[in-house]
PDB file of C-alpha atoms in Angstrom:
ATOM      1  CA  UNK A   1     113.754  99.648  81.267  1.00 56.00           C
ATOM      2  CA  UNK A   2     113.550 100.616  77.484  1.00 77.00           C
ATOM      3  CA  UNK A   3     110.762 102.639  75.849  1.00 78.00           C
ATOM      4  CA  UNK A   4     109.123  99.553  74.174  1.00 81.00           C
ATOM      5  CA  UNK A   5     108.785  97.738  77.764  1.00 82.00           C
ATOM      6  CA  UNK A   6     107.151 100.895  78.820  1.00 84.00           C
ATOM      7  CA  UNK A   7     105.121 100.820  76.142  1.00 87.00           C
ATOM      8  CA  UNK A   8     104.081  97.476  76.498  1.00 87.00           C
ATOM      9  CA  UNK A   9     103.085  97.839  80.431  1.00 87.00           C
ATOM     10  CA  UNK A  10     100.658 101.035  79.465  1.00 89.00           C
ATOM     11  CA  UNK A  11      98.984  98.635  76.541  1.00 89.00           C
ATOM     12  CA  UNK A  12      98.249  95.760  79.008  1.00 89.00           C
ATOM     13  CA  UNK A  13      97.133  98.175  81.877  1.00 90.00           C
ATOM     14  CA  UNK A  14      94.815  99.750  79.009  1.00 92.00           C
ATOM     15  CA  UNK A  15      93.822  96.483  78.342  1.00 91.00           C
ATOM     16  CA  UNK A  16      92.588  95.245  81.421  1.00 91.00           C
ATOM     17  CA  UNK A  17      91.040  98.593  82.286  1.00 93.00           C
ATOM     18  CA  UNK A  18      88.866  98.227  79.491  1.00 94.00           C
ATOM     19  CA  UNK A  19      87.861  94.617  79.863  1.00 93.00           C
ATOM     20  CA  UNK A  20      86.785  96.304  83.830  1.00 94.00           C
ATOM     21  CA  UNK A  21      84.558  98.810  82.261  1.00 96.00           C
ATOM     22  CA  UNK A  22      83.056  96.517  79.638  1.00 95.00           C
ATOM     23  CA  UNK A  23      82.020  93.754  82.725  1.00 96.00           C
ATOM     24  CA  UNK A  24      81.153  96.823  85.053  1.00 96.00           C
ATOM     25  CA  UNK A  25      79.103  97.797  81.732  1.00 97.00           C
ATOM     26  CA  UNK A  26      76.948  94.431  81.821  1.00 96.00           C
ATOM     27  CA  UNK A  27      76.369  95.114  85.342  1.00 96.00           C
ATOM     28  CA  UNK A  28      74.617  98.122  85.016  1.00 96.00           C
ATOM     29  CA  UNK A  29      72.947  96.869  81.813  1.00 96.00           C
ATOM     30  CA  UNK A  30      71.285  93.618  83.921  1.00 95.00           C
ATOM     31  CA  UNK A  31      70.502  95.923  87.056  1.00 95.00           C
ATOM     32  CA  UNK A  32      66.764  95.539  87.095  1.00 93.00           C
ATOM     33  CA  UNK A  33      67.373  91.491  85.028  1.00 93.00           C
ATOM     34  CA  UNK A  34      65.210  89.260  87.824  1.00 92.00           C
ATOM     35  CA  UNK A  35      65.517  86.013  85.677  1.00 91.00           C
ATOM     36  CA  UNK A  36      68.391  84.614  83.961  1.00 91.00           C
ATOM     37  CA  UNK A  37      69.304  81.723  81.784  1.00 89.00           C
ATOM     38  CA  UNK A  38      70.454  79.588  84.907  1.00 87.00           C
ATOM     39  CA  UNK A  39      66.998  80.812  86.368  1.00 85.00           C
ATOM     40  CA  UNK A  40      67.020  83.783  89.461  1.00 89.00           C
ATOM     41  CA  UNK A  41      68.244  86.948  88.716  1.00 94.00           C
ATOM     42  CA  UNK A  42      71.528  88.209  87.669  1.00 95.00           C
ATOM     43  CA  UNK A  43      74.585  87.725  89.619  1.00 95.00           C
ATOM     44  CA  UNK A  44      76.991  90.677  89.636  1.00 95.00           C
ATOM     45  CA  UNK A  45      80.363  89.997  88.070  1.00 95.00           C
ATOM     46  CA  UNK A  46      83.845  90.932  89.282  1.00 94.00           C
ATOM     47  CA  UNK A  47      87.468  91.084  87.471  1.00 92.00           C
ATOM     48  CA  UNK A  48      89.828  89.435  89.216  1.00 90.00           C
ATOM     49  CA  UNK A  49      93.043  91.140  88.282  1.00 86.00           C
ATOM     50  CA  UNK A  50      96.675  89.705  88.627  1.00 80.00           C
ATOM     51  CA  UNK A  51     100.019  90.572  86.800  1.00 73.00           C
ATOM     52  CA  UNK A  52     102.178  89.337  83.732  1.00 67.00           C
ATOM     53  CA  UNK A  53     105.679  88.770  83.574  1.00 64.00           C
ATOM     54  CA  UNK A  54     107.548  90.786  81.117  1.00 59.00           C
ATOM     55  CA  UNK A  55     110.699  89.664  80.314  1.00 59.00           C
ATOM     56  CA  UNK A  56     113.143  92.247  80.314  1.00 54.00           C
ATOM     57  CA  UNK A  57     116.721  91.455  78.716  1.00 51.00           C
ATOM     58  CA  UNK A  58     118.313  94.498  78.740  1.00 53.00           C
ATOM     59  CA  UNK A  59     118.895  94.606  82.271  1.00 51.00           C
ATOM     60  CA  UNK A  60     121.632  93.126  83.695  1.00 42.00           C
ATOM     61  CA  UNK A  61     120.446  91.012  86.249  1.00 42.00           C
ATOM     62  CA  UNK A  62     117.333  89.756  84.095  1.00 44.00           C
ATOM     63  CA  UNK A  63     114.314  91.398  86.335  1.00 52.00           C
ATOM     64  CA  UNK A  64     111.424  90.652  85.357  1.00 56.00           C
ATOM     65  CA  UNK A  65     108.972  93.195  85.100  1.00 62.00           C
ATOM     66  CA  UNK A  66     104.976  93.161  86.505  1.00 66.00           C
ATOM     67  CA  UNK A  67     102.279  94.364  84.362  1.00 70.00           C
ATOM     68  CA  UNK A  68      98.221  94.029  84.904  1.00 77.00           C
ATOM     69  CA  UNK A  69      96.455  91.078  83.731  1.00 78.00           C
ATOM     70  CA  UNK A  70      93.240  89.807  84.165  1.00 82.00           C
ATOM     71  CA  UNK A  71      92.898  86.295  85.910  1.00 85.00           C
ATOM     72  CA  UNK A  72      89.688  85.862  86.086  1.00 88.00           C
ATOM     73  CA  UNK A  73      85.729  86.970  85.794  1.00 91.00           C
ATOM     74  CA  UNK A  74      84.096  85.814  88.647  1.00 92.00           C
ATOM     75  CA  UNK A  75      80.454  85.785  90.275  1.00 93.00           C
ATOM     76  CA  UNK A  76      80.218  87.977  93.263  1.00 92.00           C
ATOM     77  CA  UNK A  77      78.202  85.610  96.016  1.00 92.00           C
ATOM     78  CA  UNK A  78      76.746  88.321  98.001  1.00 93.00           C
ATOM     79  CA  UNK A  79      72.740  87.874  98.896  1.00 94.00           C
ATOM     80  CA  UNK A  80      70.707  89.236  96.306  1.00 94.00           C
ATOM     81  CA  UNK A  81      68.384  92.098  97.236  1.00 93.00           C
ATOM     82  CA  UNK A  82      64.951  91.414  98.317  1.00 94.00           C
ATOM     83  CA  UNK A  83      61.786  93.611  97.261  1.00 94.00           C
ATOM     84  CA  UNK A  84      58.226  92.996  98.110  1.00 95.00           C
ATOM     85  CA  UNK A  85      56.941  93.636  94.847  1.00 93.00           C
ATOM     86  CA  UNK A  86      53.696  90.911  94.830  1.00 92.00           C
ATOM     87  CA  UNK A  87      52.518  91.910  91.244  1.00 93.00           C
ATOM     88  CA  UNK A  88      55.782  90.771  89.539  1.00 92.00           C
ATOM     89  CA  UNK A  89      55.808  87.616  87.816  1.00 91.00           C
ATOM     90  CA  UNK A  90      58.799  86.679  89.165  1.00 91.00           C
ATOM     91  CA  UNK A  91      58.003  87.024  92.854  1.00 91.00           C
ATOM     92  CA  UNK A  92      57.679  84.280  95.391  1.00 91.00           C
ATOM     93  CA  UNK A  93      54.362  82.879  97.534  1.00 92.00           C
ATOM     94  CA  UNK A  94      55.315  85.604 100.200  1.00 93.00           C
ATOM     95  CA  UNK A  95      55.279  88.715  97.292  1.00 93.00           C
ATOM     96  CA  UNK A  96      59.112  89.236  97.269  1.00 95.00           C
ATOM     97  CA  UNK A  97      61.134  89.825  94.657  1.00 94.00           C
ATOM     98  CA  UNK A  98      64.672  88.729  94.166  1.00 94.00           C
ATOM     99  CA  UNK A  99      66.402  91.164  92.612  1.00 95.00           C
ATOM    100  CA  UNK A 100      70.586  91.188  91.395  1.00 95.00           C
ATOM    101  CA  UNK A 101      72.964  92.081  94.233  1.00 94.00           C
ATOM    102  CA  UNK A 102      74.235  95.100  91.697  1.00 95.00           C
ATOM    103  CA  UNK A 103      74.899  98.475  94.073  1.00 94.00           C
ATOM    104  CA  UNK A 104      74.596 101.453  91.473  1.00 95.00           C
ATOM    105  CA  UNK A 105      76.795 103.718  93.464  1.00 96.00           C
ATOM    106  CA  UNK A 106      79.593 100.757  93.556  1.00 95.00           C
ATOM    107  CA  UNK A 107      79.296 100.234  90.061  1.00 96.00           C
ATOM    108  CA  UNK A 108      79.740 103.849  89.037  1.00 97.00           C
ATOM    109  CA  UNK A 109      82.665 104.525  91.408  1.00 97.00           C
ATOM    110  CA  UNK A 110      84.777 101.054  90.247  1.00 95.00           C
ATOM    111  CA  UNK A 111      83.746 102.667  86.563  1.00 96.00           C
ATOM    112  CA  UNK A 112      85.237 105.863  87.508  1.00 97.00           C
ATOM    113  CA  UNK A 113      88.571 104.549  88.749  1.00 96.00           C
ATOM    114  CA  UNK A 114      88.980 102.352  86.172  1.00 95.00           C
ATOM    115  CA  UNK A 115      88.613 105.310  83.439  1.00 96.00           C
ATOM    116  CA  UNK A 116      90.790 107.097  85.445  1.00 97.00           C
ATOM    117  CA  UNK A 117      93.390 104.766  85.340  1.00 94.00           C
ATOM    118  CA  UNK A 118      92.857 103.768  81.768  1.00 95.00           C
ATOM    119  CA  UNK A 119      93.700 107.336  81.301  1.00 96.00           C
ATOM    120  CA  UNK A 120      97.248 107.151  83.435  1.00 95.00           C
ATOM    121  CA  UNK A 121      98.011 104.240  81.625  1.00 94.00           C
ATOM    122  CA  UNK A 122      97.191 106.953  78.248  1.00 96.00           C
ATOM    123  CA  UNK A 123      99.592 109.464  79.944  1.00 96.00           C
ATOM    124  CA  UNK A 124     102.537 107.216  80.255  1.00 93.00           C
ATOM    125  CA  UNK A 125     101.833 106.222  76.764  1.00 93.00           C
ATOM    126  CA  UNK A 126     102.153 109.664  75.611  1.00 95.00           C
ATOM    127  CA  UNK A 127     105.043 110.410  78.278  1.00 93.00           C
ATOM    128  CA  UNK A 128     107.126 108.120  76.596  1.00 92.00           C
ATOM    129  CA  UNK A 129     106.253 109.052  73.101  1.00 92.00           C
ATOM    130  CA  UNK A 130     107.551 112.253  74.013  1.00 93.00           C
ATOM    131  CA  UNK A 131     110.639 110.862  75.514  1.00 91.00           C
ATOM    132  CA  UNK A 132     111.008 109.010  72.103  1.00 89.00           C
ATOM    133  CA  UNK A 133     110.497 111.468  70.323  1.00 91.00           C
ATOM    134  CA  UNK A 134     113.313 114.059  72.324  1.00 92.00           C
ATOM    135  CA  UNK A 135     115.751 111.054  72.075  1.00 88.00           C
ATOM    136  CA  UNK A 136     115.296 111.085  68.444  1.00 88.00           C
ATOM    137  CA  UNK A 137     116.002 115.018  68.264  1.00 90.00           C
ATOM    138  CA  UNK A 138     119.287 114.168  70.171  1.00 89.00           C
ATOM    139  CA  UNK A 139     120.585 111.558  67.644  1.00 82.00           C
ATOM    140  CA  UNK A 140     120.014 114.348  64.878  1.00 77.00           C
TER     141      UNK A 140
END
């Protein structure tokens, strides 16, 4: 594999790390949202994640090599949360209150691992600057 494939893997895994955080981001932002465009309250989105082919012609057999890629943002179907809250306008004949299925504590942790591994994807970026960079020394 040659440095600019590497680089090219830790870009795309940046990538989809950050389009994670930004839908975990809207998740957290539309906790408490009870009434949406489509009407009812806001459906938690997930990233569906897949992989790329990268071409790689400098090896001799032609591998092809995976990196990250997101497929898809879809709407999680789990039950929204119910909350007898009869004063809200948005509450039904019986006083309950549908509210989005959004889990805090699940949101924070997927936001944690994905900032962690935004930041691997940052140290092999810099691991192969480095590499680069002592190559470079070599050739002097």
């Amino acid at each position: 594999m040659n440095f600019l494939t590497s680089l090219k893997i830790s870009a795309m895994g940046m990538r989809a790390q950050r389009k994670r955080m930004d839908i975990i981001a809207s998740n957290l932002a539309n906790i408490e949202t009870t009434r949406t465009g489509k009407g009812g309250p806001y459906r938690r989105k997930i990233v569906v994640m897949g992989t790329k082919s990268i071409e790689n012609f400098d090896s001799v057999l032609d591998s092809q090599i995976q990196g990250p890629e997101i497929e898809a943002v879809v709407e999680d179907q789990s039950p929204f949360r119910k909350t007898y809250n009869p004063s809200h306008p948005d509450a039904d004949e019986n006083g309950y209150l549908l509210k989005p299925n959004i889990d805090l504590v699940v949101e924070m942790t997927s936001m944690m691992m994905a900032r962690k591994t935004y930041e691997a994807n940052i140290s092999a970026m810099k691991t192969t600057r480095t590499m680069i960079l002592k190559a470079l020394e070599i050739l002097k």
